[in-house]
Coordinates of N, CA and C in Angstrom, one line a residue:
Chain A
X1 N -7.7 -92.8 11.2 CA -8.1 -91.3 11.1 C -9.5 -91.2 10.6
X2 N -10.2 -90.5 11.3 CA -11.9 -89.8 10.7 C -11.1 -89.6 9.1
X3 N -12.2 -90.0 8.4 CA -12.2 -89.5 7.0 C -13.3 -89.9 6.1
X4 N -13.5 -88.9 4.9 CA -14.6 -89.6 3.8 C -14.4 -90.5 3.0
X5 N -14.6 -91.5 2.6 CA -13.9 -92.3 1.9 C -15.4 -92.2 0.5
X6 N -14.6 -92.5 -0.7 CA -15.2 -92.6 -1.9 C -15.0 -93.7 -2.6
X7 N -15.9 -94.8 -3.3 CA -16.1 -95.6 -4.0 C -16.7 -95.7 -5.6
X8 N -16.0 -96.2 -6.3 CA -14.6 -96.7 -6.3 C -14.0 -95.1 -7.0
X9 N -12.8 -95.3 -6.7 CA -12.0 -94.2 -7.5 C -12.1 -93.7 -8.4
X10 N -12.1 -95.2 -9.2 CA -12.2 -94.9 -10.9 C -13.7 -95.7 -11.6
X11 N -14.5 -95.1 -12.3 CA -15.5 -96.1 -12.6 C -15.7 -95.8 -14.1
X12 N -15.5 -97.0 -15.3 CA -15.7 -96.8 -16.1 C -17.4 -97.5 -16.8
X13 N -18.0 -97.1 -17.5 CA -19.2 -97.1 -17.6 C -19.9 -96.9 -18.8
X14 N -20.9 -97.6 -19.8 CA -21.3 -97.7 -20.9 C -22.3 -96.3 -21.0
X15 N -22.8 -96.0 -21.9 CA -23.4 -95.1 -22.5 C -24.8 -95.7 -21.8
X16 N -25.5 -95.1 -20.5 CA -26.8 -95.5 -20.8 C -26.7 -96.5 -19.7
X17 N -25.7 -97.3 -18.9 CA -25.9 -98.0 -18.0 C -25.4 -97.4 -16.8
X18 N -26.6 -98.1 -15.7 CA -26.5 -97.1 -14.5 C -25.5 -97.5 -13.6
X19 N -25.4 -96.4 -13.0 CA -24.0 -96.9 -12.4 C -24.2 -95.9 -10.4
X20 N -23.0 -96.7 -9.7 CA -23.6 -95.8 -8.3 C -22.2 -95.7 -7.4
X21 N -21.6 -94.6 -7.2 CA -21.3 -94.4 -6.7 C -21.5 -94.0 -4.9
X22 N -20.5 -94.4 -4.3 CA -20.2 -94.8 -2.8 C -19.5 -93.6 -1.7
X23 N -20.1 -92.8 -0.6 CA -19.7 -92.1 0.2 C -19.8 -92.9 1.4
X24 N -18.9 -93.1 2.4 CA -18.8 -93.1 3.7 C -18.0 -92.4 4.8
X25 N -18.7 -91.9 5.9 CA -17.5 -90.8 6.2 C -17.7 -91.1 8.0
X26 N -16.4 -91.3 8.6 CA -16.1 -91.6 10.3 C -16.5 -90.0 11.1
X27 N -16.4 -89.1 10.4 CA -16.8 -87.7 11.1 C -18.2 -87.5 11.9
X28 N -19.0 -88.3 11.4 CA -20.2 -88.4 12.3 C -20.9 -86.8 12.1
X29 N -20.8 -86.5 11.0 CA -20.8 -85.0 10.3 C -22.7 -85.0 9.7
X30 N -23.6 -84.3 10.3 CA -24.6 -84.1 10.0 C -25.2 -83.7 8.2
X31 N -24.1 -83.1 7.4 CA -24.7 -82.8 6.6 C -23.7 -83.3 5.3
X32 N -24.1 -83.5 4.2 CA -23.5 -84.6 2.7 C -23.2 -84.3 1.6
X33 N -22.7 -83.8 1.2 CA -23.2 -82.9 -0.3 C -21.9 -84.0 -1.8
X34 N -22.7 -83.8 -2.7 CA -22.2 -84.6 -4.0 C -22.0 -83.4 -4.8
X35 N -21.1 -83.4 -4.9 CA -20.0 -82.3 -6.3 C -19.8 -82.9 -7.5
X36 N -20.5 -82.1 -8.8 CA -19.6 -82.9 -9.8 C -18.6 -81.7 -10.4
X37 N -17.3 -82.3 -10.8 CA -16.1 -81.4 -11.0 C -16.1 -81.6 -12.5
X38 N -16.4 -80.6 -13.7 CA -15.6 -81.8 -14.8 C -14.9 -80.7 -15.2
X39 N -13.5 -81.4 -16.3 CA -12.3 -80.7 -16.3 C -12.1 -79.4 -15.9
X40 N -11.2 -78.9 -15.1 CA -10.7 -77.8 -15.4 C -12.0 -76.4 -15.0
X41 N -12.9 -76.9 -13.8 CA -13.6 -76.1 -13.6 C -14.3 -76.3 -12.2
X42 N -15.0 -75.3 -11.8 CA -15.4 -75.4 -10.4 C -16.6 -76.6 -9.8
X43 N -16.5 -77.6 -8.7 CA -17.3 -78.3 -8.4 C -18.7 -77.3 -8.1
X44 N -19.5 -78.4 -8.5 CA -20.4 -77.8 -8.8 C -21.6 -78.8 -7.9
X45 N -22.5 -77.8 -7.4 CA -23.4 -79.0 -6.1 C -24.6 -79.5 -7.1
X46 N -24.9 -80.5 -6.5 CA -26.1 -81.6 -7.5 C -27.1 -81.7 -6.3
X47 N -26.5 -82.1 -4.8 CA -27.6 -81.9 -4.1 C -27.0 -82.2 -2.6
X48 N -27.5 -81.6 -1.6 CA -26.9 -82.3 -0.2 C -27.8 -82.6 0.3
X49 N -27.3 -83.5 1.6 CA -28.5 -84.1 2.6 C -28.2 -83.6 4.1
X50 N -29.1 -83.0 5.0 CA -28.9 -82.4 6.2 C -29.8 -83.4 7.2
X51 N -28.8 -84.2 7.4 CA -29.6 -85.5 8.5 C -30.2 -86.6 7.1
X52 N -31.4 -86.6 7.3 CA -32.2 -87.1 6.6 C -32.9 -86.3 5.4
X53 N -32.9 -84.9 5.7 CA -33.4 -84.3 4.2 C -33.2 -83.7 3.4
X54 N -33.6 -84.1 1.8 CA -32.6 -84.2 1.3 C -32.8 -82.8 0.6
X55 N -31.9 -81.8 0.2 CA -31.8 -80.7 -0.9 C -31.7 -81.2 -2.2
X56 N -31.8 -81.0 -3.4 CA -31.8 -80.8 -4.4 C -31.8 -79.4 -5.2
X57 N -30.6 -79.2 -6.2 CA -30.5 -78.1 -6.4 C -31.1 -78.0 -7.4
X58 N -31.5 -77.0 -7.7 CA -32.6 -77.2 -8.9 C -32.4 -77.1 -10.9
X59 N -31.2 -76.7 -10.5 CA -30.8 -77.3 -12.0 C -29.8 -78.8 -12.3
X60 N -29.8 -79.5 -11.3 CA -29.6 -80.7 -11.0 C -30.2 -81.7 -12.1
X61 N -30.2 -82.5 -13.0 CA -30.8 -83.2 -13.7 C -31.2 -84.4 -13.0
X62 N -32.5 -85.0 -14.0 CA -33.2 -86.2 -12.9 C -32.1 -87.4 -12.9
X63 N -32.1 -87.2 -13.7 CA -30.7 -88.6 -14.2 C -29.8 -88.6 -13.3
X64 N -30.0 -87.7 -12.2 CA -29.0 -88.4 -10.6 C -30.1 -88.5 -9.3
X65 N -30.1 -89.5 -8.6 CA -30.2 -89.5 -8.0 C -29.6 -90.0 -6.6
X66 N -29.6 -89.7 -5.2 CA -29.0 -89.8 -4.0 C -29.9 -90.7 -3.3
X67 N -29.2 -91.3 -2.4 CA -29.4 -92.5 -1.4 C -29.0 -91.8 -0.1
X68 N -29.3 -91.6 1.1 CA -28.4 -91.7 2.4 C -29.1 -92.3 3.7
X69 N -29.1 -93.9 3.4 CA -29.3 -94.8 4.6 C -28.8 -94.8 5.8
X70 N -28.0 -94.0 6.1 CA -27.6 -93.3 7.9 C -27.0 -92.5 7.5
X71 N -26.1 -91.9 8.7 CA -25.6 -90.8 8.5 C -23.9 -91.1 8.3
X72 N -23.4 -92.2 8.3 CA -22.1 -92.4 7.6 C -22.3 -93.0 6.3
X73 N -22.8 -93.2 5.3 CA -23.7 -93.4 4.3 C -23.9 -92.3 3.3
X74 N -23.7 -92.3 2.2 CA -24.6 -91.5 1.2 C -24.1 -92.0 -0.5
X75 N -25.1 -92.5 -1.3 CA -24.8 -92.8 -2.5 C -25.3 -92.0 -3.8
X76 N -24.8 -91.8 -4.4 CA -25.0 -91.3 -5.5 C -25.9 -92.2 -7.1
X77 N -26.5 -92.1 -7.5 CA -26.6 -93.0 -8.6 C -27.2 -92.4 -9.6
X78 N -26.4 -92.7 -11.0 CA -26.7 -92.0 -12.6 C -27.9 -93.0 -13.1
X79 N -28.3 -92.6 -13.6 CA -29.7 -93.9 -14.5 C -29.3 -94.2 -15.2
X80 N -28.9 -92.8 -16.0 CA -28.8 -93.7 -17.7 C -27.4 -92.3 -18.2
X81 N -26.2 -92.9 -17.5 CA -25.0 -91.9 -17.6 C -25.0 -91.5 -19.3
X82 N -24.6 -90.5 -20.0 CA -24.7 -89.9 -21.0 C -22.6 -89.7 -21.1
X83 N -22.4 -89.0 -22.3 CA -21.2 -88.3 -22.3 C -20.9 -87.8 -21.5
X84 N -21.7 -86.3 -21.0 CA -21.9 -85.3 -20.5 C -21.4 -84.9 -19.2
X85 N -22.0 -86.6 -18.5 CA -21.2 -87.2 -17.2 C -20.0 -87.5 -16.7
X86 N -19.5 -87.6 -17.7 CA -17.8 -88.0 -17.4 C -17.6 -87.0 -16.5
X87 N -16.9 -87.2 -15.6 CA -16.9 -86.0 -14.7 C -15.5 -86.9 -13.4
X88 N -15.7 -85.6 -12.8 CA -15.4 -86.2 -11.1 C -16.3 -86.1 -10.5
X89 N -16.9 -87.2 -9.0 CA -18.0 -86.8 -8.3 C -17.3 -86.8 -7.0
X90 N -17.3 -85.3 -6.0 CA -16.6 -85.4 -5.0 C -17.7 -85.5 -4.3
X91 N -17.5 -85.9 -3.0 CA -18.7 -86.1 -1.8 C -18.1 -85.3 -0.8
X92 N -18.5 -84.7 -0.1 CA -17.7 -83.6 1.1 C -18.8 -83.9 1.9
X93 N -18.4 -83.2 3.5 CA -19.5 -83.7 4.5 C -18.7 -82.1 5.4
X94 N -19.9 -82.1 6.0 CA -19.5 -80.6 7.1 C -20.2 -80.7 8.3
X95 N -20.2 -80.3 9.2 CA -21.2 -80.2 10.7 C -21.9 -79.2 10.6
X96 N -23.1 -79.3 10.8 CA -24.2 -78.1 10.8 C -24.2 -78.0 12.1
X97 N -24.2 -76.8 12.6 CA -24.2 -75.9 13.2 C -23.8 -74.1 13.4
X98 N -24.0 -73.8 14.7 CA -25.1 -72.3 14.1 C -23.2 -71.8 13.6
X99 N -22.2 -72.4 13.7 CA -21.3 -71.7 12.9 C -20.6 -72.5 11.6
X100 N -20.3 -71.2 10.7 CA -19.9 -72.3 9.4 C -19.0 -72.9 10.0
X101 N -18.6 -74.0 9.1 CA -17.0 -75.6 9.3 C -16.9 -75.3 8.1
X102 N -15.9 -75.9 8.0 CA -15.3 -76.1 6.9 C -15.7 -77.7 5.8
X103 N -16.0 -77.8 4.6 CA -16.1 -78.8 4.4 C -14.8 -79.5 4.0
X104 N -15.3 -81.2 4.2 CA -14.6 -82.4 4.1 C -14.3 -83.6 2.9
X105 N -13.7 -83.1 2.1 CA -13.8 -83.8 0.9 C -13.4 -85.3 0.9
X106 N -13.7 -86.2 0.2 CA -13.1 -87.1 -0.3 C -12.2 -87.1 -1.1
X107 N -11.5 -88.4 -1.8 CA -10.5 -87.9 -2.8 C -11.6 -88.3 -4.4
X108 N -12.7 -88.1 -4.1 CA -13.2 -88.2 -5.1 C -13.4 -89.7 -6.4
X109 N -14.7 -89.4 -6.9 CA -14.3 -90.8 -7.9 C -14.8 -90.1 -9.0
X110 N -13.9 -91.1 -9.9 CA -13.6 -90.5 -11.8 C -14.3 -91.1 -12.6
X111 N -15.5 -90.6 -13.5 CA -16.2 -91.5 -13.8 C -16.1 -91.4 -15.5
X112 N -15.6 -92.5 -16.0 CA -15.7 -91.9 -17.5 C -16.8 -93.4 -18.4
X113 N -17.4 -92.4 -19.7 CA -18.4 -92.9 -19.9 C -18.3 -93.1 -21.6
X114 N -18.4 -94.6 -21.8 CA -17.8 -94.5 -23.2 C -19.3 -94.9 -24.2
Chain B
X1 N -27.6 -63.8 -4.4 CA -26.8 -64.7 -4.1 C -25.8 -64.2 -4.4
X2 N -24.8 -64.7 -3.3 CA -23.4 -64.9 -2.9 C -22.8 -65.5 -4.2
X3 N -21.2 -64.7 -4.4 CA -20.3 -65.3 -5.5 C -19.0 -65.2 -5.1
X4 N -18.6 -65.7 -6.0 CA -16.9 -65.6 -5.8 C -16.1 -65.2 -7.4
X5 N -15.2 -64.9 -7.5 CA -14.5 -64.2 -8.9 C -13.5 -64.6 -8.9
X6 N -12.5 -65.3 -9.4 CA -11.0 -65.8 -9.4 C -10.4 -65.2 -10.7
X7 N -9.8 -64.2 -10.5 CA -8.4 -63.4 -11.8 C -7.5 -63.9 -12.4
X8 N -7.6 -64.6 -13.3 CA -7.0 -65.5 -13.5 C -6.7 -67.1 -13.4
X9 N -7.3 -67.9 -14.7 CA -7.0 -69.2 -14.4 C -5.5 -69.6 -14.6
X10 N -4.4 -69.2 -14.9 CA -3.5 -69.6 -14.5 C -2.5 -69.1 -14.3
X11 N -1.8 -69.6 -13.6 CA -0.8 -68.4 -12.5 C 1.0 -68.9 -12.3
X12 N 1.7 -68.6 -13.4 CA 3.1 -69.2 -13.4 C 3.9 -68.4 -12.7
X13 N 4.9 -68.7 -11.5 CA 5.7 -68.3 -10.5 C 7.0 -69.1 -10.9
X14 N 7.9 -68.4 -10.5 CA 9.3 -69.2 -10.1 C 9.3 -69.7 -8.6
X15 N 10.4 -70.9 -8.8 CA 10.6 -70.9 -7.3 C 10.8 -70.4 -6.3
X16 N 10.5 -69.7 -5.1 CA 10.9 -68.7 -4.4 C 10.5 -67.7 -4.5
X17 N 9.6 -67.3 -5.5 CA 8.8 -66.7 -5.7 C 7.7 -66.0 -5.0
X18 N 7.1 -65.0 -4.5 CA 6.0 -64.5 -4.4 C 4.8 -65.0 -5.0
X19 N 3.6 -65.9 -4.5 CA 2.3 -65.9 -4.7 C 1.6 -65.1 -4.8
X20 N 0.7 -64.6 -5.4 CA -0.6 -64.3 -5.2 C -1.6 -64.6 -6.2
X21 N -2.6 -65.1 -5.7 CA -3.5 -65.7 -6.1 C -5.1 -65.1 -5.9
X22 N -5.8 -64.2 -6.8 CA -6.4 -63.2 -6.3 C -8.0 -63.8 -6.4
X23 N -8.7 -63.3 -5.5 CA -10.3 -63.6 -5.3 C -10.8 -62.4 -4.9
X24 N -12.4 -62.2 -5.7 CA -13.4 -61.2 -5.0 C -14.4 -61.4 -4.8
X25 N -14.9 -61.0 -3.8 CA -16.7 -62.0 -3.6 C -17.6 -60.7 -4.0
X26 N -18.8 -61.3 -3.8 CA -19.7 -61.2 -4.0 C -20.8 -61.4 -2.7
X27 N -21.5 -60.5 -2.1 CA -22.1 -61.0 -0.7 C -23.1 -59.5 -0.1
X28 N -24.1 -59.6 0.3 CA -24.6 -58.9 0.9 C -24.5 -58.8 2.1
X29 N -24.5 -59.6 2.6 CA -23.9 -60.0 4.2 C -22.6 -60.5 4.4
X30 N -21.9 -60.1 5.6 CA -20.6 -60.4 5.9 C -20.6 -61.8 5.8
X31 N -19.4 -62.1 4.7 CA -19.4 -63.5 4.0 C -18.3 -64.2 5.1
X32 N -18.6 -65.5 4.5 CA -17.4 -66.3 4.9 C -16.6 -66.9 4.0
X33 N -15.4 -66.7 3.9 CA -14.5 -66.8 2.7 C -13.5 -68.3 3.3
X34 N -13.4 -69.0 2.1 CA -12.4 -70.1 2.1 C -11.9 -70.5 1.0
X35 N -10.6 -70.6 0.9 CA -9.6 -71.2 0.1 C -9.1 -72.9 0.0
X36 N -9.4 -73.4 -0.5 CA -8.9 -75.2 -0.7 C -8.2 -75.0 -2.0
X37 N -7.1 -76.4 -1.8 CA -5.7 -76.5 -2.7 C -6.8 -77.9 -3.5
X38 N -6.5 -78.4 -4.6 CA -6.9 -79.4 -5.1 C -5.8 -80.4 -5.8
X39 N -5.0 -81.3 -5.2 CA -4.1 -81.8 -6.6 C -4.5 -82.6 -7.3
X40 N -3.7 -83.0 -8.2 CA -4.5 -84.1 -9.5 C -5.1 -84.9 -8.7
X41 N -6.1 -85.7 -8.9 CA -7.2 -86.6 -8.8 C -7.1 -86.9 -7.2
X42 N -7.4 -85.5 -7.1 CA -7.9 -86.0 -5.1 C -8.7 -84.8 -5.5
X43 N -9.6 -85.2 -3.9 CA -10.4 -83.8 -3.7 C -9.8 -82.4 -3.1
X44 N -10.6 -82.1 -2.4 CA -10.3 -80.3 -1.9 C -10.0 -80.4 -1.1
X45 N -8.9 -79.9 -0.3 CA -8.4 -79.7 0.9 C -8.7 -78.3 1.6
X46 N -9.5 -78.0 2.4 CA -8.6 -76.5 3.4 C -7.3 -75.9 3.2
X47 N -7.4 -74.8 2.8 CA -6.0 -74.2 3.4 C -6.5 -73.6 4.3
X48 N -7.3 -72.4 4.4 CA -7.8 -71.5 5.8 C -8.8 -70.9 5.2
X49 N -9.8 -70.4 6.0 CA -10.9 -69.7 6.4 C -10.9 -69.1 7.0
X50 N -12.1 -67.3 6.5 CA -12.2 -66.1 7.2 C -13.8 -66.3 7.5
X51 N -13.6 -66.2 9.2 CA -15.5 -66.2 9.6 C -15.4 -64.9 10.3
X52 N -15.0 -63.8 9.7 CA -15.1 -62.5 10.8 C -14.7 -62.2 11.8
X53 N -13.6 -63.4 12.2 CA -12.5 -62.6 13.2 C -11.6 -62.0 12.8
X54 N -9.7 -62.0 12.6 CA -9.0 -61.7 11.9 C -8.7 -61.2 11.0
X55 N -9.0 -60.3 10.3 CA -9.0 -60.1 8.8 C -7.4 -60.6 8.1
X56 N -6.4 -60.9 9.0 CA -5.4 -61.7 8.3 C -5.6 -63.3 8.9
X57 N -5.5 -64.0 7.7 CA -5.6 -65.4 8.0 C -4.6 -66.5 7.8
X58 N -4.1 -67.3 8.7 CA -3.0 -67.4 7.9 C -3.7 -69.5 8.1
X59 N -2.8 -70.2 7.4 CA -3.8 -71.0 6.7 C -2.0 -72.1 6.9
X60 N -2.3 -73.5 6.6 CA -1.4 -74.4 6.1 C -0.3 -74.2 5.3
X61 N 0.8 -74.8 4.9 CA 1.7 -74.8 4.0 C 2.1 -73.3 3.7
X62 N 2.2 -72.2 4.6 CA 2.9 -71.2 4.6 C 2.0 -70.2 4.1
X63 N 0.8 -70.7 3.4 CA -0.3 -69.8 3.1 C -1.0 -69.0 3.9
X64 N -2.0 -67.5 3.5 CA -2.6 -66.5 4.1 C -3.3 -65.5 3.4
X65 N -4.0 -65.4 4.1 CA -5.1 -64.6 2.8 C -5.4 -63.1 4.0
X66 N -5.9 -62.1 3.5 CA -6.5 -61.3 4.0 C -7.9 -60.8 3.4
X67 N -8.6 -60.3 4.3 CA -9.9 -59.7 4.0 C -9.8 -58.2 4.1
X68 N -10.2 -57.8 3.2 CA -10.4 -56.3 2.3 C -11.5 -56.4 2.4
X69 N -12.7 -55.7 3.4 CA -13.9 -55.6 3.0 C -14.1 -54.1 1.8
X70 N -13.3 -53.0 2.1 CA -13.6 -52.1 0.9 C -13.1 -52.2 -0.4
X71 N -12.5 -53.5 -0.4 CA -11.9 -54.1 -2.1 C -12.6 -55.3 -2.3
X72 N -13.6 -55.7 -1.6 CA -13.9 -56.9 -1.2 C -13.7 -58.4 -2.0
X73 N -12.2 -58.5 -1.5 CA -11.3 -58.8 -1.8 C -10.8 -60.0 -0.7
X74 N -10.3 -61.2 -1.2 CA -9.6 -62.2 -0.3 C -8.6 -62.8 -0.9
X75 N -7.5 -62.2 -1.0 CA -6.7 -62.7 -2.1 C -5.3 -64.2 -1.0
X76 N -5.0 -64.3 -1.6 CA -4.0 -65.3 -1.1 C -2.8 -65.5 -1.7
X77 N -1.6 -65.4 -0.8 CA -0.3 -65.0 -1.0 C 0.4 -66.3 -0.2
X78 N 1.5 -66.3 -0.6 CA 2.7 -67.4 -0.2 C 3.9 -66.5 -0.7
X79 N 4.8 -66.3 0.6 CA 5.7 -65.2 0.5 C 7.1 -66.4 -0.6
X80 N 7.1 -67.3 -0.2 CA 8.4 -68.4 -1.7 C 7.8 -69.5 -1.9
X81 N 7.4 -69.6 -3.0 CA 6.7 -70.5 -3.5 C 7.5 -71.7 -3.9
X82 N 7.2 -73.1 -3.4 CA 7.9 -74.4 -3.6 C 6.9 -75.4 -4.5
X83 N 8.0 -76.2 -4.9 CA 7.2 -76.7 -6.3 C 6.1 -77.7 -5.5
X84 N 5.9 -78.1 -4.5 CA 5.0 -78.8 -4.1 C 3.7 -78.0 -4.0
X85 N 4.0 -76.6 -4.1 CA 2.5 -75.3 -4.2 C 1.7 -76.0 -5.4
X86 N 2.4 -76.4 -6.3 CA 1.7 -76.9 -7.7 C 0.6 -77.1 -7.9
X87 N 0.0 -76.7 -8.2 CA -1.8 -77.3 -8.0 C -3.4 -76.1 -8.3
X88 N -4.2 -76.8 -7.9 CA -5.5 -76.1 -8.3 C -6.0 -75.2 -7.2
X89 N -6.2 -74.2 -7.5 CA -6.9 -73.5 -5.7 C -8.0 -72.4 -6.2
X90 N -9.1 -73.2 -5.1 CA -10.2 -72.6 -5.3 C -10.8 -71.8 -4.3
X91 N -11.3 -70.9 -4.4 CA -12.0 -69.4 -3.5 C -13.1 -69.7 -3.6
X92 N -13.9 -70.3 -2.5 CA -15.0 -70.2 -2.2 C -15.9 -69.1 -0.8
X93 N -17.1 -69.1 -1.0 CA -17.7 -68.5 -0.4 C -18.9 -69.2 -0.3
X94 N -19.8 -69.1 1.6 CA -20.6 -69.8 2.0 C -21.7 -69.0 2.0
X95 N -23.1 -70.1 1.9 CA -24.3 -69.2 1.6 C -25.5 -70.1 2.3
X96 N -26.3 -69.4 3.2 CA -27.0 -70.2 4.4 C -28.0 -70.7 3.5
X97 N -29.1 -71.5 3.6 CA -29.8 -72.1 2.7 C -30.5 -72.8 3.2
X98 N -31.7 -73.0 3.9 CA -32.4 -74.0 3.8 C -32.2 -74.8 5.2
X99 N -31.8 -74.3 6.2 CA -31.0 -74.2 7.5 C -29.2 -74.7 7.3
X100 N -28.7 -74.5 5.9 CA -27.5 -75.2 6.0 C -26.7 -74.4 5.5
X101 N -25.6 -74.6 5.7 CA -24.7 -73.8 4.4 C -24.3 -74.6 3.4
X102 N -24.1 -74.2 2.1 CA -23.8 -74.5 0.7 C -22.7 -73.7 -0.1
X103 N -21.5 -74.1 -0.1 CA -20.4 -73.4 -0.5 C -20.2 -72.9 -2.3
X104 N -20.6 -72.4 -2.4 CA -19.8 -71.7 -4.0 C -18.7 -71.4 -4.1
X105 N -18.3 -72.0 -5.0 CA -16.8 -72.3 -5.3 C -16.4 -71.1 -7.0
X106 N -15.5 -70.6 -6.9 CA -14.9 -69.7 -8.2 C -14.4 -71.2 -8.9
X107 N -14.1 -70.0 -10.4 CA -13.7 -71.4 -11.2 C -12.4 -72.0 -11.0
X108 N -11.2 -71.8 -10.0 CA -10.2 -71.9 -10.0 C -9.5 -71.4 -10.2
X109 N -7.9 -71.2 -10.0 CA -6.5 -71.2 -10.2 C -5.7 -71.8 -10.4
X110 N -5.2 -72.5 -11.9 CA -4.1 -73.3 -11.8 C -2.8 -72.5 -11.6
X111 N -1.8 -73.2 -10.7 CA -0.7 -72.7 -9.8 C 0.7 -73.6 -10.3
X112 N 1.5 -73.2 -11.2 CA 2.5 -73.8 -12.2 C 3.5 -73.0 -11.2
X113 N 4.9 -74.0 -10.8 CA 5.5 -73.2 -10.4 C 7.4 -73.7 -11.0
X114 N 7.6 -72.8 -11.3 CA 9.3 -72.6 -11.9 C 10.0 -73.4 -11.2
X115 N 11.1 -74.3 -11.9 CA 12.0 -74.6 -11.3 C 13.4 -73.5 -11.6

């Protein structure tokens, strides 16, 4: 089955050491986007990529940054993960074109930061 | 910019029960409205989407929402609610951007349901 797949599920991680999260998706879906969820509240966008270029949202912190070496591809990576990051990072993918789609989530990866 | 409003974070039903799970947007232009179910430690699924055809939508798992543009309003109902309804659901709304759309999501609904 087409699907997004997310790496790894669970990632646990020191205070301060970087760490990178994994998107790959069979949909052949033009555009990428990285959500961070944390408890009990609405995902929230950090930045997507449309083909090759990339959005950033602008209250996004530098302390993430994105990768997307093709278009089934896209990584996420913290520099120097804090508390603050513990989170969930979902990756969704959608097809640009002139009508909305629906986005395509992953089952997400859980990042806790000790 | 485009928003979304969710009444309530959490929402206790018996089984068999009537849903409703209420959302309002926010939109200057005729929006596009969507609902996704979340359960523990997965991501967002679809239930259904309003892109300005139908104003009743009816969606997966027995779900359906309607569009109210003079209450502007998308609320979402399940006429007996089964304990598998259990879960997170979120009312989003899409916003063109930069040639793309970028979805805003409300803060949620947690959905507890009675045995």
């Amino acid at each position: 089955d087409a699907m997004v797949i997310q790496n790894p599920r669970y990632q646990v991680t020191q205070f301060g050491k970087p760490v990178t999260l994994s998107c790959s998706q069979t949909l052949n879906h033009n555009v990428m986007y990285w959500y961070q969820q944390k408890s009990s509240q609405a995902p929230k966008l950090l930045f997507h990529y449309y083909d090759k270029d990339f959005n950033n949202e602008a209250d996004t912190p530098d302390n993430f940054q994105s990768r997307r070496p093709n278009t089934s591809f896209c990584f996420l990576d913290i520099r120097s993960p804090g508390l603050g990051d513990a989170a969930m990072y979902l990756c969704a993918t959608s097809r640009a074109s002139g009508r909305v789609g629906e986005l395509f989530f992953g089952e997400g990866s859980r990042l806790t930061v000790l | 910019a485009q928003s979304v409003t969710q009444l309530g974070s959490h929402v206790s039903v018996s089984e068999g029960a009537l849903v409703l799970l209420r959302c309002n947007y926010s939109s200057s232009v005729p929006p596009y409205l969507f609902w996704y179910v979340q359960y523990p430690n997965q991501g967002l699924q679809l239930l259904l989407k309003y892109t300005s055809a139908a104003t009743l939508v009816k969606g997966i798992n027995g779900f359906e929402a309607e569009f109210k543009k003079s209450e502007t309003s998308f609320h979402l109902t399940k006429p007996s609610a089964h304990m598998s309804d259990a879960a997170e659901y979120f009312c989003a709304v899409s916003d063109l951007s930069a040639g793309t759309y970028k979805y805003i999501f409300g803060t949620g609904t947690r959905l507890k349901v009675l045995a």
